[in-house]
Amino acid sequence: TGVSVCGYNVHSSNFEEVIWGVPPNRPGRLPRAMQVFWEHSASLIVFGTGARKDKEGRAEAEVIYAYLLDNFFKLAEFECIKQLSLPPASLDSLRISVARGARLATLCNNTAEELDQAGTILEERQVRSWFIVSSPDHAPRIAKLINGNAVHRGPLWQNVAVVSSSVPYGRGAEHLVILETPNNASDLYRTFVSEAGSIAQLLRTGHSGSKELEGAARKLRSLADLIGS
Protein backbone atom coordinates (compact mmCIF):
# COMPACT_ATOMS: atom_id res chain seq x y z
CA THR A 1 0.00 0.00 0.00
CA GLY A 2 1.17 3.49 -0.84
CA VAL A 3 0.05 6.96 0.22
CA SER A 4 0.58 10.26 -1.53
CA VAL A 5 0.08 13.73 -0.08
CA CYS A 6 -0.82 16.45 -2.55
CA GLY A 7 1.38 19.52 -2.38
CA TYR A 8 0.23 23.05 -1.67
CA ASN A 9 1.58 26.53 -2.40
CA VAL A 10 4.24 27.23 0.24
CA HIS A 11 3.64 30.97 -0.16
CA SER A 12 -0.09 30.79 0.51
CA SER A 13 -1.31 32.59 3.62
CA ASN A 14 -3.19 29.45 4.73
CA PHE A 15 -0.37 27.00 3.95
CA GLU A 16 0.03 25.80 7.54
CA GLU A 17 -3.70 25.42 8.12
CA VAL A 18 -4.20 23.41 4.92
CA ILE A 19 -1.16 21.19 5.41
CA TRP A 20 -1.32 20.73 9.19
CA GLY A 21 -4.83 21.69 10.21
CA VAL A 22 -6.21 22.87 13.53
CA PRO A 23 -6.13 20.38 16.43
CA PRO A 24 -7.91 18.54 17.79
CA ASN A 25 -10.71 17.97 15.25
CA ARG A 26 -9.62 19.58 11.98
CA PRO A 27 -6.70 17.55 10.65
CA GLY A 28 -5.01 18.90 7.55
CA ARG A 29 -3.38 16.83 4.83
CA LEU A 30 -0.40 15.60 6.86
CA PRO A 31 -2.24 14.30 9.96
CA ARG A 32 -4.82 12.61 7.72
CA ALA A 33 -2.04 11.03 5.68
CA MET A 34 -0.39 9.72 8.84
CA GLN A 35 -3.71 8.23 9.94
CA VAL A 36 -4.10 6.44 6.61
CA PHE A 37 -0.44 5.37 6.54
CA TRP A 38 -0.80 3.70 9.95
CA GLU A 39 -4.28 2.20 9.44
CA HIS A 40 -3.31 0.54 6.17
CA SER A 41 0.27 -0.44 7.09
CA ALA A 42 1.60 1.49 4.11
CA SER A 43 5.21 1.04 3.02
CA LEU A 44 5.63 4.13 0.83
CA ILE A 45 4.51 7.75 1.02
CA VAL A 46 5.02 10.33 -1.72
CA PHE A 47 5.05 14.09 -1.11
CA GLY A 48 4.42 16.64 -3.88
CA THR A 49 5.31 18.87 -5.68
CA GLY A 50 8.08 20.83 -7.42
CA ALA A 51 5.79 23.67 -8.45
CA ARG A 52 7.17 26.31 -6.10
CA LYS A 53 10.23 26.89 -3.95
CA ASP A 54 10.63 28.62 -0.60
CA LYS A 55 13.16 31.35 0.19
CA GLU A 56 15.81 28.70 0.82
CA GLY A 57 15.29 27.18 -2.60
CA ARG A 58 13.56 24.03 -1.32
CA ALA A 59 10.86 22.51 -3.50
CA GLU A 60 7.29 22.40 -2.23
CA ALA A 61 7.58 18.66 -1.53
CA GLU A 62 10.73 19.17 0.53
CA VAL A 63 9.11 21.92 2.60
CA ILE A 64 6.03 19.80 3.35
CA TYR A 65 8.06 16.73 4.27
CA ALA A 66 10.37 18.78 6.51
CA TYR A 67 7.33 20.35 8.18
CA LEU A 68 5.99 16.89 8.97
CA LEU A 69 9.25 15.70 10.53
CA ASP A 70 9.68 18.92 12.52
CA ASN A 71 6.19 18.65 13.99
CA PHE A 72 5.79 14.89 14.06
CA PHE A 73 5.14 14.41 17.77
CA LYS A 74 2.49 17.15 17.72
CA LEU A 75 0.36 14.71 15.72
CA ALA A 76 -0.82 13.38 19.08
CA GLU A 77 -2.88 16.57 19.45
CA PHE A 78 -5.32 15.38 16.77
CA GLU A 79 -8.29 13.16 17.58
CA CYS A 80 -7.83 11.16 14.38
CA ILE A 81 -4.40 10.11 15.67
CA LYS A 82 -5.55 9.56 19.24
CA GLN A 83 -8.29 7.23 17.98
CA LEU A 84 -5.69 4.93 16.47
CA SER A 85 -4.93 3.75 20.03
CA LEU A 86 -1.22 3.69 19.31
CA PRO A 87 0.84 1.72 21.83
CA PRO A 88 3.63 3.52 23.72
CA ALA A 89 6.49 4.72 21.52
CA SER A 90 4.49 4.04 18.36
CA LEU A 91 4.87 7.61 17.14
CA ASP A 92 8.60 6.93 17.12
CA SER A 93 8.03 3.78 15.08
CA LEU A 94 5.65 5.59 12.75
CA ARG A 95 8.19 8.37 12.18
CA ILE A 96 10.87 5.82 11.32
CA SER A 97 8.53 4.02 8.91
CA VAL A 98 7.57 7.29 7.22
CA ALA A 99 11.20 8.36 6.88
CA ARG A 100 12.07 4.97 5.40
CA GLY A 101 9.20 5.06 2.90
CA ALA A 102 9.26 8.76 1.98
CA ARG A 103 9.70 9.80 -1.64
CA LEU A 104 9.60 13.35 -3.01
CA ALA A 105 7.80 14.06 -6.29
CA THR A 106 9.50 17.25 -7.42
CA LEU A 107 9.39 16.80 -11.22
CA CYS A 108 5.79 18.02 -11.39
CA ASN A 109 4.08 21.40 -11.43
CA ASN A 110 0.35 20.67 -11.29
CA THR A 111 -2.10 18.05 -10.03
CA ALA A 112 -2.12 15.96 -13.20
CA GLU A 113 1.69 15.81 -13.31
CA GLU A 114 1.84 15.14 -9.58
CA LEU A 115 -0.47 12.13 -9.85
CA ASP A 116 1.49 10.85 -12.83
CA GLN A 117 4.82 11.02 -10.99
CA ALA A 118 3.45 9.65 -7.71
CA GLY A 119 1.74 6.79 -9.55
CA THR A 120 4.94 5.98 -11.43
CA ILE A 121 6.97 5.92 -8.20
CA LEU A 122 4.47 3.53 -6.59
CA GLU A 123 4.18 1.33 -9.70
CA GLU A 124 7.97 0.95 -9.90
CA ARG A 125 7.88 -0.47 -6.39
CA GLN A 126 4.98 -2.78 -7.23
CA VAL A 127 2.51 -1.11 -4.86
CA ARG A 128 -0.99 -2.53 -5.36
CA SER A 129 -3.24 0.02 -3.64
CA TRP A 130 -2.97 3.79 -3.42
CA PHE A 131 -4.45 6.38 -1.04
CA ILE A 132 -4.29 10.00 -2.19
CA VAL A 133 -4.73 12.61 0.55
CA SER A 134 -5.73 16.19 -0.18
CA SER A 135 -8.24 18.87 0.79
CA PRO A 136 -11.98 18.21 0.43
CA ASP A 137 -12.40 20.79 -2.33
CA HIS A 138 -9.46 19.32 -4.27
CA ALA A 139 -10.69 15.72 -4.07
CA PRO A 140 -13.19 15.92 -6.99
CA ARG A 141 -10.45 17.07 -9.40
CA ILE A 142 -8.20 14.21 -8.27
CA ALA A 143 -10.99 11.65 -8.71
CA LYS A 144 -11.69 12.94 -12.22
CA LEU A 145 -8.01 12.66 -13.18
CA ILE A 146 -7.72 9.17 -11.70
CA ASN A 147 -10.82 8.01 -13.57
CA GLY A 148 -9.41 9.41 -16.81
CA ASN A 149 -6.18 7.45 -16.35
CA ALA A 150 -7.61 4.19 -14.97
CA VAL A 151 -8.54 2.84 -18.40
CA HIS A 152 -5.09 3.03 -19.99
CA ARG A 153 -2.78 2.84 -16.95
CA GLY A 154 -1.84 -0.21 -14.88
CA PRO A 155 -3.85 -2.02 -12.16
CA LEU A 156 -2.74 0.43 -9.46
CA TRP A 157 -4.85 3.18 -11.05
CA GLN A 158 -7.93 1.01 -10.64
CA ASN A 159 -7.36 0.59 -6.91
CA VAL A 160 -7.22 4.16 -5.66
CA ALA A 161 -8.92 5.90 -2.76
CA VAL A 162 -9.04 9.68 -2.55
CA VAL A 163 -9.23 10.69 1.10
CA SER A 164 -9.91 14.25 2.22
CA SER A 165 -8.56 16.20 5.14
CA SER A 166 -10.91 18.33 7.23
CA VAL A 167 -9.56 21.65 5.93
CA PRO A 168 -10.53 23.04 2.50
CA TYR A 169 -7.96 25.22 0.76
CA GLY A 170 -10.69 27.45 -0.71
CA ARG A 171 -12.75 29.74 1.47
CA GLY A 172 -16.24 28.49 2.29
CA ALA A 173 -15.80 25.21 0.42
CA GLU A 174 -17.90 22.21 1.35
CA HIS A 175 -16.29 19.29 3.14
CA LEU A 176 -16.43 16.35 0.74
CA VAL A 177 -14.97 12.89 0.47
CA ILE A 178 -14.60 11.31 -2.95
CA LEU A 179 -13.50 7.68 -2.99
CA GLU A 180 -12.80 5.73 -6.15
CA THR A 181 -12.15 2.09 -5.27
CA PRO A 182 -13.69 -0.05 -8.06
CA ASN A 183 -11.66 -3.12 -7.06
CA ASN A 184 -11.57 -2.54 -3.32
CA ALA A 185 -15.06 -1.77 -2.03
CA SER A 186 -14.10 -2.91 1.48
CA ASP A 187 -12.06 0.27 1.89
CA LEU A 188 -15.17 2.31 1.15
CA TYR A 189 -17.13 0.55 3.89
CA ARG A 190 -14.26 0.86 6.35
CA THR A 191 -14.11 4.59 5.68
CA PHE A 192 -17.88 4.84 6.18
CA VAL A 193 -17.60 3.11 9.56
CA SER A 194 -14.66 5.35 10.51
CA GLU A 195 -16.60 8.53 9.68
CA ALA A 196 -19.61 7.27 11.62
CA GLY A 197 -17.29 6.73 14.58
CA SER A 198 -15.98 10.28 14.22
CA ILE A 199 -19.52 11.65 14.41
CA ALA A 200 -20.22 9.58 17.52
CA GLN A 201 -17.03 10.90 19.12
CA LEU A 202 -17.97 14.50 18.33
CA LEU A 203 -21.40 14.01 19.86
CA ARG A 204 -19.91 12.41 22.98
CA THR A 205 -17.53 15.31 23.44
CA GLY A 206 -20.20 17.98 23.20
CA HIS A 207 -19.64 19.15 19.61
CA SER A 208 -23.34 19.01 18.65
CA GLY A 209 -24.05 21.76 16.12
CA SER A 210 -20.36 22.48 15.53
CA LYS A 211 -18.73 23.00 12.13
CA GLU A 212 -16.70 19.85 12.71
CA LEU A 213 -19.90 17.82 13.12
CA GLU A 214 -21.47 19.40 10.04
CA GLY A 215 -18.37 18.54 8.01
CA ALA A 216 -18.34 14.94 9.27
CA ALA A 217 -22.04 14.59 8.43
CA ARG A 218 -21.41 15.82 4.88
CA LYS A 219 -18.63 13.26 4.50
CA LEU A 220 -20.92 10.50 5.71
CA ARG A 221 -23.65 11.50 3.26
CA SER A 222 -21.12 11.48 0.40
CA LEU A 223 -19.96 8.02 1.37
CA ALA A 224 -23.53 6.76 1.66
CA ASP A 225 -24.23 8.02 -1.86
CA LEU A 226 -21.18 6.16 -3.17
CA ILE A 227 -22.16 2.94 -1.42
CA GLY A 228 -25.68 3.18 -2.79
CA SER A 229 -24.55 3.93 -6.35
mmCIF file of C-alpha atoms in Angstrom:
data_model
loop_
_atom_site.group_PDB
_atom_site.id
_atom_site.type_symbol
_atom_site.label_atom_id
_atom_site.label_comp_id
_atom_site.label_asym_id
_atom_site.label_seq_id
_atom_site.Cartn_x
_atom_site.Cartn_y
_atom_site.Cartn_z
ATOM 1 C CA THR A 1 0.000 0.000 0.000
ATOM 2 C CA GLY A 2 1.173 3.487 -0.844
ATOM 3 C CA VAL A 3 0.045 6.956 0.219
ATOM 4 C CA SER A 4 0.579 10.264 -1.528
ATOM 5 C CA VAL A 5 0.076 13.732 -0.076
ATOM 6 C CA CYS A 6 -0.821 16.454 -2.546
ATOM 7 C CA GLY A 7 1.378 19.522 -2.384
ATOM 8 C CA TYR A 8 0.233 23.054 -1.673
ATOM 9 C CA ASN A 9 1.585 26.526 -2.399
ATOM 10 C CA VAL A 10 4.241 27.226 0.238
ATOM 11 C CA HIS A 11 3.644 30.970 -0.165
ATOM 12 C CA SER A 12 -0.090 30.792 0.510
ATOM 13 C CA SER A 13 -1.312 32.587 3.624
ATOM 14 C CA ASN A 14 -3.193 29.446 4.731
ATOM 15 C CA PHE A 15 -0.373 26.996 3.950
ATOM 16 C CA GLU A 16 0.031 25.800 7.538
ATOM 17 C CA GLU A 17 -3.704 25.424 8.121
ATOM 18 C CA VAL A 18 -4.199 23.412 4.924
ATOM 19 C CA ILE A 19 -1.165 21.189 5.412
ATOM 20 C CA TRP A 20 -1.320 20.730 9.190
ATOM 21 C CA GLY A 21 -4.834 21.689 10.213
ATOM 22 C CA VAL A 22 -6.213 22.865 13.535
ATOM 23 C CA PRO A 23 -6.131 20.380 16.427
ATOM 24 C CA PRO A 24 -7.907 18.535 17.795
ATOM 25 C CA ASN A 25 -10.707 17.969 15.251
ATOM 26 C CA ARG A 26 -9.620 19.577 11.984
ATOM 27 C CA PRO A 27 -6.700 17.551 10.646
ATOM 28 C CA GLY A 28 -5.008 18.897 7.546
ATOM 29 C CA ARG A 29 -3.379 16.825 4.828
ATOM 30 C CA LEU A 30 -0.405 15.605 6.858
ATOM 31 C CA PRO A 31 -2.238 14.295 9.958
ATOM 32 C CA ARG A 32 -4.821 12.606 7.717
ATOM 33 C CA ALA A 33 -2.038 11.026 5.678
ATOM 34 C CA MET A 34 -0.386 9.717 8.844
ATOM 35 C CA GLN A 35 -3.712 8.229 9.939
ATOM 36 C CA VAL A 36 -4.098 6.444 6.609
ATOM 37 C CA PHE A 37 -0.441 5.374 6.540
ATOM 38 C CA TRP A 38 -0.799 3.698 9.954
ATOM 39 C CA GLU A 39 -4.278 2.205 9.437
ATOM 40 C CA HIS A 40 -3.312 0.538 6.169
ATOM 41 C CA SER A 41 0.273 -0.436 7.086
ATOM 42 C CA ALA A 42 1.603 1.491 4.111
ATOM 43 C CA SER A 43 5.206 1.041 3.023
ATOM 44 C CA LEU A 44 5.631 4.129 0.826
ATOM 45 C CA ILE A 45 4.505 7.749 1.022
ATOM 46 C CA VAL A 46 5.017 10.329 -1.722
ATOM 47 C CA PHE A 47 5.048 14.086 -1.110
ATOM 48 C CA GLY A 48 4.422 16.643 -3.881
ATOM 49 C CA THR A 49 5.309 18.873 -5.679
ATOM 50 C CA GLY A 50 8.076 20.827 -7.418
ATOM 51 C CA ALA A 51 5.790 23.675 -8.451
ATOM 52 C CA ARG A 52 7.166 26.308 -6.099
ATOM 53 C CA LYS A 53 10.234 26.889 -3.945
ATOM 54 C CA ASP A 54 10.631 28.619 -0.596
ATOM 55 C CA LYS A 55 13.159 31.350 0.193
ATOM 56 C CA GLU A 56 15.812 28.702 0.825
ATOM 57 C CA GLY A 57 15.286 27.177 -2.596
ATOM 58 C CA ARG A 58 13.565 24.031 -1.316
ATOM 59 C CA ALA A 59 10.864 22.513 -3.503
ATOM 60 C CA GLU A 60 7.290 22.399 -2.235
ATOM 61 C CA ALA A 61 7.577 18.660 -1.526
ATOM 62 C CA GLU A 62 10.733 19.171 0.527
ATOM 63 C CA VAL A 63 9.108 21.917 2.601
ATOM 64 C CA ILE A 64 6.031 19.801 3.352
ATOM 65 C CA TYR A 65 8.064 16.728 4.268
ATOM 66 C CA ALA A 66 10.367 18.775 6.510
ATOM 67 C CA TYR A 67 7.327 20.348 8.178
ATOM 68 C CA LEU A 68 5.993 16.890 8.973
ATOM 69 C CA LEU A 69 9.252 15.699 10.532
ATOM 70 C CA ASP A 70 9.683 18.920 12.524
ATOM 71 C CA ASN A 71 6.187 18.650 13.994
ATOM 72 C CA PHE A 72 5.785 14.887 14.062
ATOM 73 C CA PHE A 73 5.138 14.414 17.767
ATOM 74 C CA LYS A 74 2.487 17.146 17.721
ATOM 75 C CA LEU A 75 0.358 14.710 15.720
ATOM 76 C CA ALA A 76 -0.817 13.379 19.081
ATOM 77 C CA GLU A 77 -2.885 16.573 19.454
ATOM 78 C CA PHE A 78 -5.319 15.379 16.766
ATOM 79 C CA GLU A 79 -8.289 13.158 17.582
ATOM 80 C CA CYS A 80 -7.830 11.161 14.379
ATOM 81 C CA ILE A 81 -4.398 10.110 15.667
ATOM 82 C CA LYS A 82 -5.551 9.556 19.243
ATOM 83 C CA GLN A 83 -8.294 7.235 17.977
ATOM 84 C CA LEU A 84 -5.685 4.930 16.468
ATOM 85 C CA SER A 85 -4.929 3.755 20.026
ATOM 86 C CA LEU A 86 -1.223 3.694 19.311
ATOM 87 C CA PRO A 87 0.837 1.719 21.834
ATOM 88 C CA PRO A 88 3.627 3.517 23.723
ATOM 89 C CA ALA A 89 6.492 4.721 21.525
ATOM 90 C CA SER A 90 4.488 4.037 18.359
ATOM 91 C CA LEU A 91 4.869 7.608 17.135
ATOM 92 C CA ASP A 92 8.603 6.926 17.124
ATOM 93 C CA SER A 93 8.035 3.779 15.081
ATOM 94 C CA LEU A 94 5.648 5.594 12.750
ATOM 95 C CA ARG A 95 8.188 8.367 12.184
ATOM 96 C CA ILE A 96 10.872 5.818 11.320
ATOM 97 C CA SER A 97 8.530 4.021 8.907
ATOM 98 C CA VAL A 98 7.566 7.285 7.223
ATOM 99 C CA ALA A 99 11.199 8.356 6.883
ATOM 100 C CA ARG A 100 12.069 4.965 5.397
ATOM 101 C CA GLY A 101 9.200 5.064 2.904
ATOM 102 C CA ALA A 102 9.256 8.756 1.984
ATOM 103 C CA ARG A 103 9.699 9.798 -1.645
ATOM 104 C CA LEU A 104 9.596 13.352 -3.013
ATOM 105 C CA ALA A 105 7.796 14.059 -6.291
ATOM 106 C CA THR A 106 9.496 17.254 -7.420
ATOM 107 C CA LEU A 107 9.388 16.804 -11.218
ATOM 108 C CA CYS A 108 5.785 18.019 -11.395
ATOM 109 C CA ASN A 109 4.080 21.399 -11.431
ATOM 110 C CA ASN A 110 0.346 20.674 -11.291
ATOM 111 C CA THR A 111 -2.100 18.054 -10.026
ATOM 112 C CA ALA A 112 -2.116 15.962 -13.204
ATOM 113 C CA GLU A 113 1.687 15.808 -13.309
ATOM 114 C CA GLU A 114 1.842 15.138 -9.581
ATOM 115 C CA LEU A 115 -0.465 12.129 -9.854
ATOM 116 C CA ASP A 116 1.489 10.853 -12.830
ATOM 117 C CA GLN A 117 4.818 11.023 -10.986
ATOM 118 C CA ALA A 118 3.454 9.651 -7.708
ATOM 119 C CA GLY A 119 1.745 6.789 -9.546
ATOM 120 C CA THR A 120 4.937 5.980 -11.430
ATOM 121 C CA ILE A 121 6.971 5.920 -8.199
ATOM 122 C CA LEU A 122 4.474 3.529 -6.592
ATOM 123 C CA GLU A 123 4.181 1.330 -9.702
ATOM 124 C CA GLU A 124 7.974 0.953 -9.898
ATOM 125 C CA ARG A 125 7.877 -0.472 -6.386
ATOM 126 C CA GLN A 126 4.977 -2.780 -7.234
ATOM 127 C CA VAL A 127 2.512 -1.113 -4.862
ATOM 128 C CA ARG A 128 -0.987 -2.531 -5.359
ATOM 129 C CA SER A 129 -3.241 0.023 -3.638
ATOM 130 C CA TRP A 130 -2.969 3.792 -3.417
ATOM 131 C CA PHE A 131 -4.455 6.376 -1.042
ATOM 132 C CA ILE A 132 -4.286 9.999 -2.189
ATOM 133 C CA VAL A 133 -4.727 12.608 0.546
ATOM 134 C CA SER A 134 -5.730 16.186 -0.175
ATOM 135 C CA SER A 135 -8.235 18.865 0.790
ATOM 136 C CA PRO A 136 -11.980 18.214 0.426
ATOM 137 C CA ASP A 137 -12.400 20.786 -2.325
ATOM 138 C CA HIS A 138 -9.460 19.319 -4.265
ATOM 139 C CA ALA A 139 -10.695 15.719 -4.074
ATOM 140 C CA PRO A 140 -13.188 15.922 -6.992
ATOM 141 C CA ARG A 141 -10.453 17.066 -9.402
ATOM 142 C CA ILE A 142 -8.199 14.206 -8.267
ATOM 143 C CA ALA A 143 -10.992 11.651 -8.707
ATOM 144 C CA LYS A 144 -11.687 12.941 -12.218
ATOM 145 C CA LEU A 145 -8.009 12.659 -13.183
ATOM 146 C CA ILE A 146 -7.722 9.173 -11.702
ATOM 147 C CA ASN A 147 -10.821 8.006 -13.574
ATOM 148 C CA GLY A 148 -9.410 9.408 -16.806
ATOM 149 C CA ASN A 149 -6.179 7.445 -16.349
ATOM 150 C CA ALA A 150 -7.611 4.195 -14.969
ATOM 151 C CA VAL A 151 -8.539 2.843 -18.399
ATOM 152 C CA HIS A 152 -5.090 3.032 -19.986
ATOM 153 C CA ARG A 153 -2.782 2.840 -16.946
ATOM 154 C CA GLY A 154 -1.840 -0.212 -14.876
ATOM 155 C CA PRO A 155 -3.845 -2.020 -12.161
ATOM 156 C CA LEU A 156 -2.742 0.427 -9.464
ATOM 157 C CA TRP A 157 -4.845 3.179 -11.047
ATOM 158 C CA GLN A 158 -7.927 1.014 -10.641
ATOM 159 C CA ASN A 159 -7.357 0.586 -6.910
ATOM 160 C CA VAL A 160 -7.225 4.159 -5.663
ATOM 161 C CA ALA A 161 -8.921 5.898 -2.759
ATOM 162 C CA VAL A 162 -9.037 9.680 -2.545
ATOM 163 C CA VAL A 163 -9.227 10.690 1.102
ATOM 164 C CA SER A 164 -9.911 14.249 2.223
ATOM 165 C CA SER A 165 -8.564 16.203 5.140
ATOM 166 C CA SER A 166 -10.912 18.334 7.226
ATOM 167 C CA VAL A 167 -9.560 21.648 5.930
ATOM 168 C CA PRO A 168 -10.530 23.035 2.503
ATOM 169 C CA TYR A 169 -7.964 25.221 0.763
ATOM 170 C CA GLY A 170 -10.686 27.448 -0.710
ATOM 171 C CA ARG A 171 -12.748 29.743 1.467
ATOM 172 C CA GLY A 172 -16.238 28.486 2.295
ATOM 173 C CA ALA A 173 -15.802 25.209 0.419
ATOM 174 C CA GLU A 174 -17.898 22.215 1.348
ATOM 175 C CA HIS A 175 -16.286 19.293 3.136
ATOM 176 C CA LEU A 176 -16.429 16.353 0.740
ATOM 177 C CA VAL A 177 -14.966 12.893 0.474
ATOM 178 C CA ILE A 178 -14.603 11.313 -2.948
ATOM 179 C CA LEU A 179 -13.499 7.676 -2.985
ATOM 180 C CA GLU A 180 -12.804 5.730 -6.153
ATOM 181 C CA THR A 181 -12.153 2.093 -5.275
ATOM 182 C CA PRO A 182 -13.686 -0.048 -8.056
ATOM 183 C CA ASN A 183 -11.660 -3.122 -7.059
ATOM 184 C CA ASN A 184 -11.575 -2.544 -3.315
ATOM 185 C CA ALA A 185 -15.056 -1.775 -2.030
ATOM 186 C CA SER A 186 -14.101 -2.909 1.476
ATOM 187 C CA ASP A 187 -12.057 0.268 1.889
ATOM 188 C CA LEU A 188 -15.171 2.306 1.154
ATOM 189 C CA TYR A 189 -17.133 0.549 3.886
ATOM 190 C CA ARG A 190 -14.258 0.859 6.355
ATOM 191 C CA THR A 191 -14.112 4.594 5.681
ATOM 192 C CA PHE A 192 -17.880 4.839 6.185
ATOM 193 C CA VAL A 193 -17.600 3.113 9.565
ATOM 194 C CA SER A 194 -14.664 5.349 10.508
ATOM 195 C CA GLU A 195 -16.598 8.535 9.681
ATOM 196 C CA ALA A 196 -19.615 7.274 11.621
ATOM 197 C CA GLY A 197 -17.290 6.733 14.584
ATOM 198 C CA SER A 198 -15.978 10.283 14.222
ATOM 199 C CA ILE A 199 -19.518 11.648 14.410
ATOM 200 C CA ALA A 200 -20.224 9.584 17.520
ATOM 201 C CA GLN A 201 -17.032 10.904 19.118
ATOM 202 C CA LEU A 202 -17.966 14.502 18.326
ATOM 203 C CA LEU A 203 -21.402 14.008 19.858
ATOM 204 C CA ARG A 204 -19.915 12.408 22.984
ATOM 205 C CA THR A 205 -17.527 15.309 23.443
ATOM 206 C CA GLY A 206 -20.199 17.983 23.197
ATOM 207 C CA HIS A 207 -19.645 19.146 19.612
ATOM 208 C CA SER A 208 -23.337 19.009 18.649
ATOM 209 C CA GLY A 209 -24.053 21.761 16.121
ATOM 210 C CA SER A 210 -20.356 22.475 15.526
ATOM 211 C CA LYS A 211 -18.731 23.003 12.127
ATOM 212 C CA GLU A 212 -16.704 19.845 12.710
ATOM 213 C CA LEU A 213 -19.900 17.824 13.122
ATOM 214 C CA GLU A 214 -21.466 19.397 10.037
ATOM 215 C CA GLY A 215 -18.366 18.537 8.007
ATOM 216 C CA ALA A 216 -18.342 14.942 9.268
ATOM 217 C CA ALA A 217 -22.036 14.590 8.428
ATOM 218 C CA ARG A 218 -21.408 15.821 4.877
ATOM 219 C CA LYS A 219 -18.634 13.258 4.498
ATOM 220 C CA LEU A 220 -20.925 10.495 5.710
ATOM 221 C CA ARG A 221 -23.653 11.504 3.255
ATOM 222 C CA SER A 222 -21.120 11.483 0.396
ATOM 223 C CA LEU A 223 -19.957 8.020 1.366
ATOM 224 C CA ALA A 224 -23.531 6.763 1.665
ATOM 225 C CA ASP A 225 -24.227 8.022 -1.856
ATOM 226 C CA LEU A 226 -21.181 6.163 -3.174
ATOM 227 C CA ILE A 227 -22.165 2.939 -1.416
ATOM 228 C CA GLY A 228 -25.678 3.179 -2.788
ATOM 229 C CA SER A 229 -24.554 3.929 -6.349
#
